[in-house]
PDB file of C-alpha atoms in Angstrom:
ATOM      1  CA  MET A   1     125.599 140.961 191.535  1.00 92.00           C
ATOM      2  CA  ILE A   2     124.334 144.620 191.495  1.00 94.00           C
ATOM      3  CA  PHE A   3     123.357 146.445 188.224  1.00 94.00           C
ATOM      4  CA  PRO A   4     122.905 150.121 188.963  1.00 93.00           C
ATOM      5  CA  GLU A   5     120.509 151.468 186.158  1.00 89.00           C
ATOM      6  CA  GLY A   6     120.185 154.751 184.657  1.00 87.00           C
ATOM      7  CA  LEU A   7     123.208 156.596 186.376  1.00 93.00           C
ATOM      8  CA  ASN A   8     123.788 159.931 184.714  1.00 93.00           C
ATOM      9  CA  SER A   9     127.459 160.628 185.465  1.00 95.00           C
ATOM     10  CA  LYS A  10     130.769 158.969 186.287  1.00 96.00           C
ATOM     11  CA  GLU A  11     130.431 160.552 189.662  1.00 97.00           C
ATOM     12  CA  GLU A  12     127.251 158.767 190.322  1.00 97.00           C
ATOM     13  CA  PHE A  13     129.024 155.499 189.276  1.00 97.00           C
ATOM     14  CA  GLU A  14     131.842 156.177 191.629  1.00 97.00           C
ATOM     15  CA  ARG A  15     129.509 157.148 194.580  1.00 97.00           C
ATOM     16  CA  VAL A  16     127.394 153.886 193.979  1.00 97.00           C
ATOM     17  CA  SER A  17     130.566 151.652 193.982  1.00 97.00           C
ATOM     18  CA  LYS A  18     131.913 153.280 196.869  1.00 97.00           C
ATOM     19  CA  GLU A  19     129.026 153.012 199.041  1.00 96.00           C
ATOM     20  CA  LEU A  20     128.209 149.483 197.890  1.00 96.00           C
ATOM     21  CA  LYS A  21     131.783 148.100 198.604  1.00 95.00           C
ATOM     22  CA  GLU A  22     131.715 149.824 201.887  1.00 95.00           C
ATOM     23  CA  TYR A  23     128.540 147.777 202.747  1.00 93.00           C
ATOM     24  CA  SER A  24     129.979 144.571 201.275  1.00 94.00           C
ATOM     25  CA  PRO A  25     133.606 144.610 199.842  1.00 92.00           C
ATOM     26  CA  ASN A  26     133.066 141.571 197.751  1.00 94.00           C
ATOM     27  CA  ILE A  27     130.139 142.604 195.957  1.00 95.00           C
ATOM     28  CA  PHE A  28     129.976 142.137 192.269  1.00 96.00           C
ATOM     29  CA  LEU A  29     129.336 145.200 190.160  1.00 97.00           C
ATOM     30  CA  LEU A  30     128.092 145.306 186.605  1.00 97.00           C
ATOM     31  CA  ALA A  31     127.832 148.708 184.451  1.00 96.00           C
ATOM     32  CA  ASN A  32     125.640 148.855 181.406  1.00 93.00           C
ATOM     33  CA  MET A  33     127.286 151.001 178.641  1.00 93.00           C
ATOM     34  CA  THR A  34     124.880 151.763 176.123  1.00 90.00           C
ATOM     35  CA  GLU A  35     124.798 154.508 173.509  1.00 91.00           C
ATOM     36  CA  PHE A  36     122.463 157.344 173.457  1.00 91.00           C
ATOM     37  CA  GLY A  37     121.040 156.699 176.979  1.00 85.00           C
ATOM     38  CA  THR A  38     121.207 158.751 180.183  1.00 84.00           C
ATOM     39  CA  THR A  39     124.892 157.481 180.995  1.00 87.00           C
ATOM     40  CA  PRO A  40     127.695 159.406 179.301  1.00 91.00           C
ATOM     41  CA  ILE A  41     130.466 157.315 177.504  1.00 95.00           C
ATOM     42  CA  ILE A  42     132.960 155.968 180.117  1.00 96.00           C
ATOM     43  CA  ASP A  43     135.984 154.130 179.372  1.00 97.00           C
ATOM     44  CA  PHE A  44     136.304 150.550 180.443  1.00 97.00           C
ATOM     45  CA  ASN A  45     139.430 151.307 182.580  1.00 97.00           C
ATOM     46  CA  ASP A  46     137.743 153.798 184.217  1.00 97.00           C
ATOM     47  CA  PHE A  47     134.812 151.477 185.420  1.00 97.00           C
ATOM     48  CA  VAL A  48     137.603 148.829 186.519  1.00 97.00           C
ATOM     49  CA  GLY A  49     139.096 151.852 188.552  1.00 97.00           C
ATOM     50  CA  MET A  50     135.802 152.676 190.048  1.00 97.00           C
ATOM     51  CA  GLY A  51     135.421 148.970 191.214  1.00 96.00           C
ATOM     52  CA  TYR A  52     133.204 147.528 188.505  1.00 97.00           C
ATOM     53  CA  ASP A  53     133.756 143.977 187.863  1.00 97.00           C
ATOM     54  CA  VAL A  54     132.052 143.812 184.390  1.00 97.00           C
ATOM     55  CA  VAL A  55     130.890 146.298 181.760  1.00 97.00           C
ATOM     56  CA  ILE A  56     128.296 145.202 179.089  1.00 96.00           C
ATOM     57  CA  TYR A  57     127.834 146.960 175.867  1.00 95.00           C
ATOM     58  CA  PRO A  58     124.513 145.239 174.980  1.00 93.00           C
ATOM     59  CA  VAL A  59     123.574 146.830 171.595  1.00 95.00           C
ATOM     60  CA  SER A  60     126.826 148.468 170.371  1.00 96.00           C
ATOM     61  CA  THR A  61     127.631 145.709 167.865  1.00 95.00           C
ATOM     62  CA  LEU A  62     124.068 145.690 166.623  1.00 96.00           C
ATOM     63  CA  ARG A  63     124.094 149.532 165.965  1.00 96.00           C
ATOM     64  CA  ILE A  64     127.511 149.117 164.151  1.00 96.00           C
ATOM     65  CA  ALA A  65     126.003 146.338 162.012  1.00 96.00           C
ATOM     66  CA  MET A  66     122.792 148.051 161.112  1.00 97.00           C
ATOM     67  CA  LYS A  67     124.602 151.341 160.150  1.00 97.00           C
ATOM     68  CA  ALA A  68     126.813 149.086 157.801  1.00 96.00           C
ATOM     69  CA  VAL A  69     123.506 147.455 156.420  1.00 97.00           C
ATOM     70  CA  ASP A  70     121.835 150.971 155.801  1.00 97.00           C
ATOM     71  CA  ILE A  71     124.955 152.220 154.134  1.00 97.00           C
ATOM     72  CA  PHE A  72     125.146 149.112 151.817  1.00 97.00           C
ATOM     73  CA  LEU A  73     121.417 149.124 150.974  1.00 97.00           C
ATOM     74  CA  LYS A  74     121.589 152.872 149.961  1.00 97.00           C
ATOM     75  CA  LYS A  75     124.646 152.032 147.642  1.00 97.00           C
ATOM     76  CA  LEU A  76     123.035 148.993 146.262  1.00 97.00           C
ATOM     77  CA  LYS A  77     120.049 151.016 145.313  1.00 97.00           C
ATOM     78  CA  THR A  78     121.829 153.658 143.527  1.00 97.00           C
ATOM     79  CA  GLU A  79     124.596 151.325 141.987  1.00 97.00           C
ATOM     80  CA  GLU A  80     122.598 148.222 141.388  1.00 97.00           C
ATOM     81  CA  ASN A  81     125.175 145.697 142.095  1.00 97.00           C
ATOM     82  CA  VAL A  82     127.616 144.982 144.965  1.00 96.00           C
ATOM     83  CA  SER A  83     130.991 145.535 143.412  1.00 96.00           C
ATOM     84  CA  SER A  84     131.870 148.626 145.196  1.00 95.00           C
ATOM     85  CA  SER A  85     130.971 146.990 148.585  1.00 95.00           C
ATOM     86  CA  LEU A  86     132.987 143.785 148.278  1.00 94.00           C
ATOM     87  CA  GLU A  87     135.923 145.121 150.273  1.00 94.00           C
ATOM     88  CA  ASP A  88     133.549 145.995 153.246  1.00 93.00           C
ATOM     89  CA  MET A  89     132.360 142.404 153.382  1.00 91.00           C
ATOM     90  CA  GLN A  90     133.484 139.604 155.396  1.00 92.00           C
ATOM     91  CA  THR A  91     134.641 136.795 153.282  1.00 94.00           C
ATOM     92  CA  ARG A  92     134.099 133.124 153.694  1.00 95.00           C
ATOM     93  CA  SER A  93     137.526 132.478 154.753  1.00 95.00           C
ATOM     94  CA  GLU A  94     137.179 135.183 157.476  1.00 94.00           C
TER      95      GLU A  94
END
C-alpha cells in the first residue's frame, strides 16, 4: 500500500497514481482527504477514477461533532437548559 502525503492538487494525485501503476499495476493506493490541509477537496469518485483504492477521512466526523458541541454549549450558556437542542440530539432509540 502506498499513501502519498501532502499532494497539493488533483493533477499531482493523477501523476502519482499513473506513475506508480505503470511501475506496478496491482499497487494499492490510499488517499488522505483531510480538511484545511494542503490537499484541495476532491470527490471520492474522482479518486476512484484516478486509480485510488481507498480514501480516508480521518478527522471529518470529529470536526463535525466538535462544531455541534461548540454550538450546543453556546446555546446552553445563554438559554440555561437543553430544550431547544433536543431535536439536534440522537435519541436512545437511534
